Coordinates of C-alpha atoms in Angstrom, one line a residue:
M1 CA 19.8 -6.6 6.2
R2 CA 18.4 -4.3 3.6
Y3 CA 18.1 -5.6 0.0
S4 CA 17.7 -3.8 -3.3
A5 CA 14.1 -4.9 -3.0
W6 CA 12.5 -4.1 -6.2
L7 CA 15.4 -5.3 -8.3
I8 CA 15.1 -8.6 -6.5
L9 CA 11.3 -8.7 -6.8
F10 CA 11.2 -7.5 -10.3
G11 CA 14.4 -9.2 -11.4
L12 CA 11.5 -11.7 -11.8
F13 CA 10.7 -9.9 -15.1
G14 CA 13.2 -11.3 -16.9
C15 CA 14.1 -13.6 -15.2
D16 CA 5.0 -29.8 -6.3
S17 CA 2.6 -31.4 -5.4
S18 CA 1.3 -34.4 -7.3
A19 CA -1.6 -34.0 -9.7
P20 CA -4.8 -35.6 -8.6
E21 CA -6.4 -38.6 -10.3
S22 CA -8.0 -38.3 -13.7
T23 CA -11.2 -36.3 -13.9
S24 CA -13.0 -38.8 -16.1
E25 CA -14.8 -40.4 -13.1
L26 CA -15.0 -37.3 -10.9
D27 CA -17.9 -34.9 -10.6
V28 CA -15.9 -31.7 -10.7
S29 CA -16.2 -28.3 -12.4
R30 CA -14.1 -25.3 -13.1
G31 CA -13.3 -23.5 -9.9
D32 CA -13.8 -26.5 -7.7
I33 CA -11.1 -26.9 -4.9
I34 CA -8.7 -29.8 -4.9
H35 CA -6.6 -28.9 -1.9
V36 CA -5.9 -26.0 0.5
E37 CA -2.8 -25.8 2.7
Q38 CA -1.7 -23.0 5.0
L39 CA 1.8 -22.0 4.2
K40 CA 2.6 -19.5 6.9
T41 CA 1.1 -16.9 9.3
Y42 CA 2.6 -13.4 9.3
T43 CA 2.0 -11.0 12.2
V44 CA 1.8 -7.3 11.7
E45 CA 5.3 -7.1 13.2
D46 CA 6.5 -9.8 10.7
I47 CA 5.2 -7.8 7.7
N48 CA 6.5 -4.5 8.9
Q49 CA 9.9 -6.2 9.4
L50 CA 9.8 -7.7 5.9
A51 CA 8.9 -4.3 4.4
E52 CA 11.8 -2.7 6.3
D53 CA 14.2 -5.5 5.1
F54 CA 13.1 -4.8 1.5
G55 CA 13.4 -1.0 1.9
L56 CA 9.7 -0.4 1.6
P57 CA 8.0 2.5 3.4
Y58 CA 5.0 0.6 4.6
T59 CA 3.0 0.0 7.8
A60 CA 0.7 -3.0 8.0
R61 CA -2.8 -2.8 9.5
Y62 CA -3.3 -6.6 9.6
G63 CA -1.4 -9.8 9.9
V64 CA -1.8 -12.3 7.1
N65 CA -2.4 -16.0 6.7
L66 CA -0.9 -17.3 3.5
Y67 CA -2.4 -20.3 1.8
M68 CA -1.6 -22.5 -1.2
M69 CA -4.8 -23.5 -3.1
E70 CA -5.1 -26.1 -5.9
Y71 CA -8.2 -26.0 -8.0
W72 CA -9.7 -27.0 -11.4
T73 CA -9.5 -24.9 -14.5
V74 CA -9.4 -25.7 -18.3
D75 CA -6.6 -26.2 -20.7
A76 CA -6.3 -25.3 -24.4
D77 CA -8.5 -28.4 -25.3
G78 CA -11.2 -27.4 -22.9
E79 CA -10.3 -30.2 -20.6
L80 CA -10.2 -29.8 -16.8
T81 CA -6.7 -29.4 -15.5
L82 CA -5.0 -28.7 -12.2
A83 CA -3.9 -25.2 -11.4
S84 CA -2.6 -23.6 -8.2
G85 CA -2.2 -20.2 -6.6
A86 CA -1.6 -18.4 -3.3
V87 CA -4.2 -16.7 -1.2
G88 CA -3.6 -14.1 1.5
I89 CA -6.2 -13.5 4.2
P90 CA -6.0 -10.5 6.6
Q91 CA -5.9 -11.4 10.3
P92 CA -8.1 -10.8 12.0
A93 CA -10.6 -10.9 9.1
I94 CA -12.8 -7.8 8.8
A95 CA -16.5 -7.8 8.3
E96 CA -16.5 -7.8 4.5
L97 CA -13.5 -8.5 2.4
S98 CA -12.9 -7.3 -1.2
I99 CA -10.5 -9.3 -3.4
V100 CA -7.4 -8.1 -5.1
S101 CA -6.3 -10.5 -7.8
L102 CA -2.6 -9.9 -8.4
Q103 CA -1.2 -11.4 -11.6
S104 CA 2.5 -12.2 -11.6
V105 CA 5.2 -11.1 -13.9
T106 CA 6.7 -13.4 -16.5
T107 CA 7.9 -16.6 -15.0
V108 CA 9.5 -19.7 -16.6
Q109 CA 10.5 -21.7 -13.5
R110 CA 7.6 -23.8 -12.0
S111 CA 8.8 -23.2 -8.5
S112 CA 9.2 -19.4 -8.8
V113 CA 5.5 -18.7 -8.2
P114 CA 3.4 -17.4 -5.3
S115 CA 2.1 -20.7 -4.1
R116 CA 5.6 -22.0 -3.5
G117 CA 5.9 -19.5 -0.8
G118 CA 8.9 -17.5 -2.1
I119 CA 8.9 -14.2 -0.3
A120 CA 9.9 -12.2 -3.4
Q121 CA 6.9 -13.5 -5.3
T122 CA 4.3 -13.1 -2.5
L123 CA 5.5 -9.9 -0.7
V124 CA 3.4 -7.5 -2.9
G125 CA 0.3 -9.6 -2.4
M126 CA 0.9 -9.8 1.4
L127 CA 1.0 -6.0 1.5
F128 CA -2.4 -5.9 -0.1
S129 CA -3.7 -8.4 2.4
A130 CA -2.1 -6.4 5.3
D131 CA -4.3 -3.5 4.1
G132 CA -7.4 -5.6 4.5
Y133 CA -8.0 -7.4 1.2
V134 CA -8.2 -11.0 0.3
T135 CA -5.3 -11.3 -2.1
V136 CA -5.5 -13.9 -4.9
M137 CA -2.2 -14.7 -6.7
P138 CA -2.7 -17.3 -9.5
D139 CA 0.4 -19.3 -10.5
M140 CA -1.1 -20.0 -14.0
I141 CA -1.2 -23.2 -16.0
G142 CA 2.2 -24.8 -16.4
L143 CA 3.6 -23.3 -13.2
G144 CA 3.2 -24.1 -9.5
S145 CA 1.4 -27.5 -9.2
S146 CA 0.5 -27.7 -12.9
M147 CA 2.8 -29.9 -15.0
E148 CA 1.4 -28.7 -18.4
S149 CA 3.1 -26.2 -20.6
H150 CA 2.5 -22.5 -19.8
P151 CA 0.2 -20.7 -22.3
Y152 CA 2.2 -17.5 -22.2
L153 CA 0.2 -14.5 -23.5
V154 CA -2.8 -16.6 -24.5
A155 CA -5.6 -14.3 -23.4
D156 CA -8.6 -16.6 -22.9
L157 CA -6.7 -19.4 -21.1
S158 CA -4.9 -16.9 -18.9
A159 CA -8.2 -15.2 -17.9
N160 CA -9.9 -18.6 -17.2
T161 CA -7.1 -19.6 -14.8
V162 CA -7.6 -16.4 -12.8
I163 CA -11.4 -16.5 -12.8
D164 CA -11.4 -20.1 -11.7
L165 CA -9.1 -19.3 -8.7
L166 CA -11.5 -16.4 -7.8
R167 CA -14.4 -19.0 -7.9
A168 CA -12.4 -21.4 -5.7
V169 CA -11.6 -18.7 -3.2
T170 CA -15.2 -17.6 -3.1
Q171 CA -16.3 -21.2 -2.5
W172 CA -13.7 -21.7 0.2
S173 CA -14.6 -18.5 2.0
T174 CA -18.0 -19.9 2.9
N175 CA -16.4 -22.8 4.8
E176 CA -14.0 -20.4 6.5
S177 CA -16.9 -18.1 7.6
L178 CA -15.4 -15.2 5.6
T179 CA -17.7 -12.6 3.9
I180 CA -16.4 -11.9 0.4
S181 CA -17.6 -8.9 -1.6
R182 CA -18.4 -9.3 -5.3
D183 CA -16.0 -6.4 -6.0
I184 CA -12.8 -7.6 -7.6
Y185 CA -9.7 -5.4 -7.9
L186 CA -7.4 -6.5 -10.7
A187 CA -3.7 -5.7 -10.9
G188 CA -0.6 -7.0 -12.5
Y189 CA 2.7 -5.9 -14.0
S190 CA 4.3 -6.8 -17.4
S191 CA 2.8 -10.1 -18.5
G192 CA 0.7 -9.8 -15.3
G193 CA -0.7 -6.6 -16.7
Y194 CA -1.6 -8.5 -19.9
V195 CA -3.4 -11.2 -17.9
T196 CA -5.1 -8.5 -15.8
L197 CA -6.6 -6.9 -18.9
A198 CA -7.6 -10.3 -20.3
T199 CA -9.4 -11.1 -17.1
H200 CA -11.2 -7.8 -17.0
R201 CA -12.5 -8.4 -20.5
A202 CA -13.6 -12.0 -19.7
I203 CA -15.4 -11.0 -16.5
E204 CA -17.4 -8.3 -18.2
A205 CA -18.2 -10.5 -21.2
E206 CA -19.0 -13.7 -19.5
Y207 CA -18.9 -13.6 -15.7
S208 CA -20.6 -10.4 -14.7
D209 CA -23.2 -12.4 -12.8
E210 CA -20.5 -13.7 -10.5
F211 CA -18.1 -10.8 -10.1
S212 CA -18.1 -7.1 -10.3
I213 CA -14.9 -5.2 -11.1
G214 CA -14.2 -2.5 -8.6
A215 CA -11.1 -1.2 -10.4
S216 CA -8.6 -2.6 -12.9
A217 CA -4.9 -1.6 -13.0
P218 CA -3.0 -3.3 -15.8
M219 CA 0.6 -2.2 -15.7
A220 CA 3.2 -2.2 -18.5
G221 CA 1.6 -5.1 -20.4
P222 CA 2.1 -6.1 -24.1
Y223 CA -1.6 -5.5 -25.1
D224 CA -0.9 -4.8 -28.8
L225 CA 0.9 -8.1 -29.7
S226 CA 0.2 -8.1 -33.4
G227 CA 1.1 -4.4 -33.8
T228 CA 3.5 -2.7 -31.4
M229 CA 5.2 -5.8 -30.0
L230 CA 5.6 -7.5 -33.4
Q231 CA 7.1 -4.4 -35.0
F232 CA 9.3 -3.9 -32.0
M233 CA 10.8 -7.4 -32.4
L234 CA 11.0 -7.2 -36.2
Q235 CA 13.3 -4.1 -35.9
G236 CA 16.1 -6.6 -35.2
E237 CA 17.6 -4.7 -32.3
P238 CA 19.2 -6.0 -29.2
Y239 CA 16.6 -6.7 -26.4
G240 CA 17.1 -6.8 -22.7
Q241 CA 15.1 -10.1 -22.1
P242 CA 15.5 -12.1 -25.3
Y243 CA 13.8 -15.2 -23.8
F244 CA 10.5 -13.5 -24.1
L245 CA 10.4 -14.3 -27.9
P246 CA 10.9 -18.1 -27.8
Y247 CA 8.5 -18.2 -24.8
I248 CA 5.7 -16.8 -26.8
L249 CA 6.6 -18.7 -30.0
L250 CA 6.8 -22.1 -28.3
S251 CA 3.6 -21.3 -26.3
Y252 CA 1.6 -20.4 -29.4
N253 CA 3.0 -23.4 -31.3
R254 CA 1.8 -25.8 -28.5
T255 CA -1.5 -24.0 -28.1
Y256 CA -2.5 -23.6 -31.7
N257 CA -0.4 -26.3 -33.5
L258 CA 1.2 -23.9 -35.8
Y259 CA 4.0 -26.2 -36.9
D260 CA 4.8 -29.9 -36.6
R261 CA 8.1 -29.3 -34.9
P262 CA 10.3 -26.5 -33.6
S263 CA 12.7 -26.9 -36.5
D264 CA 9.9 -25.7 -38.8
F265 CA 10.2 -22.2 -37.4
L266 CA 13.4 -22.0 -35.2
A267 CA 16.8 -21.8 -36.8
S268 CA 19.6 -24.3 -35.9
P269 CA 20.8 -24.7 -33.2
Y270 CA 18.0 -23.0 -31.3
D271 CA 15.5 -25.5 -32.5
E272 CA 17.2 -28.1 -30.3
I273 CA 18.6 -25.9 -27.6
L274 CA 15.6 -23.8 -26.6
P275 CA 12.6 -26.1 -26.2
P276 CA 14.0 -28.2 -23.4
L277 CA 14.8 -25.0 -21.4
F278 CA 11.1 -24.2 -21.2
D279 CA 10.2 -27.4 -19.2
G280 CA 9.6 -25.4 -16.0
T281 CA 12.8 -26.3 -14.3
H282 CA 15.1 -23.6 -15.8
T283 CA 15.4 -19.9 -15.0
S284 CA 15.1 -17.0 -17.4
S285 CA 18.8 -16.3 -16.9
E286 CA 19.7 -19.8 -18.1
I287 CA 17.6 -19.2 -21.3
N288 CA 19.0 -15.8 -21.9
E289 CA 22.5 -17.2 -21.7
V290 CA 21.9 -19.3 -24.9
M291 CA 19.9 -16.6 -26.7
P292 CA 21.5 -14.1 -29.2
E293 CA 21.3 -10.4 -28.2
I294 CA 18.9 -9.9 -31.1
P295 CA 16.0 -12.3 -30.5
I296 CA 14.7 -12.7 -34.0
Q297 CA 17.9 -14.4 -35.0
I298 CA 16.5 -17.6 -33.5
I299 CA 13.8 -17.6 -36.3
R300 CA 14.5 -19.3 -39.6
D301 CA 15.1 -16.8 -42.4
D302 CA 12.4 -18.1 -44.6
V303 CA 9.8 -18.0 -41.9
L304 CA 10.9 -14.5 -40.9
Q305 CA 10.6 -13.3 -44.5
R306 CA 7.1 -14.7 -44.8
V307 CA 6.1 -13.0 -41.5
R308 CA 7.4 -9.7 -42.9
E309 CA 5.6 -10.0 -46.2
N310 CA 2.3 -11.5 -45.2
T311 CA 0.1 -9.6 -42.7
N312 CA -2.1 -12.7 -42.4
H313 CA 0.7 -15.1 -41.6
R314 CA -0.4 -17.8 -39.2
I315 CA 1.7 -16.4 -36.4
I316 CA 0.4 -12.9 -36.9
Q317 CA -3.2 -14.2 -37.0
R318 CA -2.8 -15.8 -33.6
L319 CA -1.1 -12.7 -32.2
R320 CA -4.1 -10.7 -33.5
E321 CA -6.5 -13.0 -31.8
N322 CA -4.7 -12.4 -28.5
D323 CA -4.6 -8.6 -28.8
L324 CA -6.4 -6.8 -25.9
I325 CA -7.0 -3.5 -27.5
N326 CA -10.2 -4.1 -29.6
W327 CA -13.0 -4.1 -27.0
S328 CA -14.9 -1.7 -24.8
P329 CA -14.4 -1.9 -21.0
R330 CA -17.3 -0.8 -18.8
S331 CA -15.4 -0.5 -15.5
T332 CA -12.7 2.1 -15.1
V333 CA -9.2 1.1 -16.2
R334 CA -6.0 2.8 -15.2
L335 CA -3.2 1.8 -17.5
Y336 CA 0.1 2.4 -15.7
H337 CA 3.1 2.6 -18.0
C338 CA 6.4 4.5 -17.9
A339 CA 7.5 6.2 -21.1
A340 CA 11.1 4.9 -20.8
D341 CA 10.1 1.3 -20.7
E342 CA 12.6 -0.5 -22.9
L343 CA 11.0 -3.9 -22.9
I344 CA 7.3 -3.2 -23.3
P345 CA 6.9 0.1 -25.2
I346 CA 4.4 2.5 -23.7
Q347 CA 2.6 2.5 -27.1
N348 CA 0.8 -0.6 -25.9
S349 CA -0.9 1.3 -23.2
Q350 CA -1.4 4.5 -25.3
I351 CA -3.2 2.5 -28.0
A352 CA -5.3 0.7 -25.5
A353 CA -6.3 3.9 -23.6
R354 CA -7.2 5.6 -26.9
K355 CA -9.4 2.7 -28.1
F356 CA -11.1 2.2 -24.7
G357 CA -12.3 5.8 -24.5
S358 CA -13.4 7.7 -21.5
V359 CA -13.3 4.7 -19.0
A360 CA -9.6 4.4 -19.5
I361 CA -6.8 6.6 -18.0
L362 CA -3.2 6.3 -19.0
V363 CA -0.9 7.0 -16.0
D364 CA 2.9 7.5 -16.5
P365 CA 4.1 7.5 -12.9
S366 CA 7.7 8.0 -13.7
P367 CA 8.6 9.0 -17.4
E368 CA 12.3 8.3 -16.9
S369 CA 12.0 4.8 -15.4
N370 CA 12.7 1.7 -17.3
H371 CA 10.6 -1.5 -17.2
T372 CA 12.0 -2.7 -13.9
G373 CA 12.2 0.7 -12.3
C374 CA 8.6 1.5 -13.1
A375 CA 7.2 -1.5 -11.3
F376 CA 7.4 -0.3 -7.7
I377 CA 6.1 3.2 -8.6
A378 CA 3.2 1.8 -10.6
I379 CA 2.2 -0.6 -7.8
V380 CA 2.3 2.1 -5.2
G381 CA -0.1 4.2 -7.4
A382 CA -2.4 1.3 -8.0
R383 CA -2.6 0.4 -4.3
A384 CA -3.4 4.0 -3.4
W385 CA -6.1 4.1 -6.0
F386 CA -7.7 0.8 -4.9
N387 CA -7.6 1.9 -1.3
S388 CA -9.4 5.2 -2.1
I389 CA -12.1 3.4 -4.1
S390 CA -12.7 0.6 -1.7
S391 CA -12.9 3.1 1.2
I392 CA -15.4 5.2 -0.5
R393 CA -17.6 2.2 -1.4
S394 CA -17.5 0.8 2.1
G395 CA -17.9 4.2 3.8
T396 CA -14.8 3.6 5.9
Q397 CA -11.6 5.5 6.3
N398 CA -8.7 4.8 3.9
R399 CA -7.0 1.5 4.3
G400 CA -3.3 1.5 5.1
I401 CA -1.1 2.7 2.2
F402 CA 2.6 3.3 1.7
R403 CA 3.7 6.2 3.9

């Protein structure tokens, strides 16, 4: 059976295990492993069949062992907390393995993440592993095994969660007799593009002694939160995925203690309806069903007026702190973004590319494609780029790519 693959996979756009004992008496650190469990083994034939079922022109070079990994990272208070992710290992393992860290699109349901083994969430990662990479797919705090709230579009927390999974995988590889290169290839689409760029920044600023970025491909992310994205929302126009707005507002309120209660910034009845829907058990469709077409209508009029009038409003200040445009990458960045993106305007990537200078290249792989339609095309481009770079560095022939 052939599916409309990329509408299924990236309908994700809009769209457990028990926590371990307290860390108070445990000698643990960020990136330490809690638990590893093999989810499934895919042969080359299995992967080729999956690709065919999803209508993808792809031929695998390797089979893949898919694992779920739980590990320690840190929360908004700097306390150790449980996180999880999926890891794909090519089979048989090759001499030296580079890592692709693949950051997921916006997710609200705790079970709709890579470590829970859903094929739609893990297929792209498995295709990277079938090319010969270790693929790391973090669930992020608040999703997968984590029972905390998800810090949606909080740059430092997101980056830490990715980096600590990279540490866990590097540690685990020693026990598995795998040789892991220091080269990390970063990729992600939509909010995953945002997390990709946040991780790139954090590695270069704080973790360059542990990891080296081989290439970074953030795709269609909201990097200019306090500028492009804020003004886009303030226009008061209908929006295709209205749940994005309460997701970030509730996330920032929990992370930064902006208000005492949701009713201080959300209008009635949304102050009562929306918060329970972000408990990790509901889908984006369920949230969208109770949202108005124009997302800013959920915000109290007095709060909205203050946001419009005060460029230093507490919400804008926190958005500004989480912008990803005001720094200077050292490793090459390809910012993939389609001009017709109706959810995350291409101006986010245009501004980032301009500010980053010569190390950044803006790639518009399909100017007529919308946010969902651009995803497959952008990922194909990023994979081809990664394969060409990794092949040059290793002195080998190109890894398998889409035909």
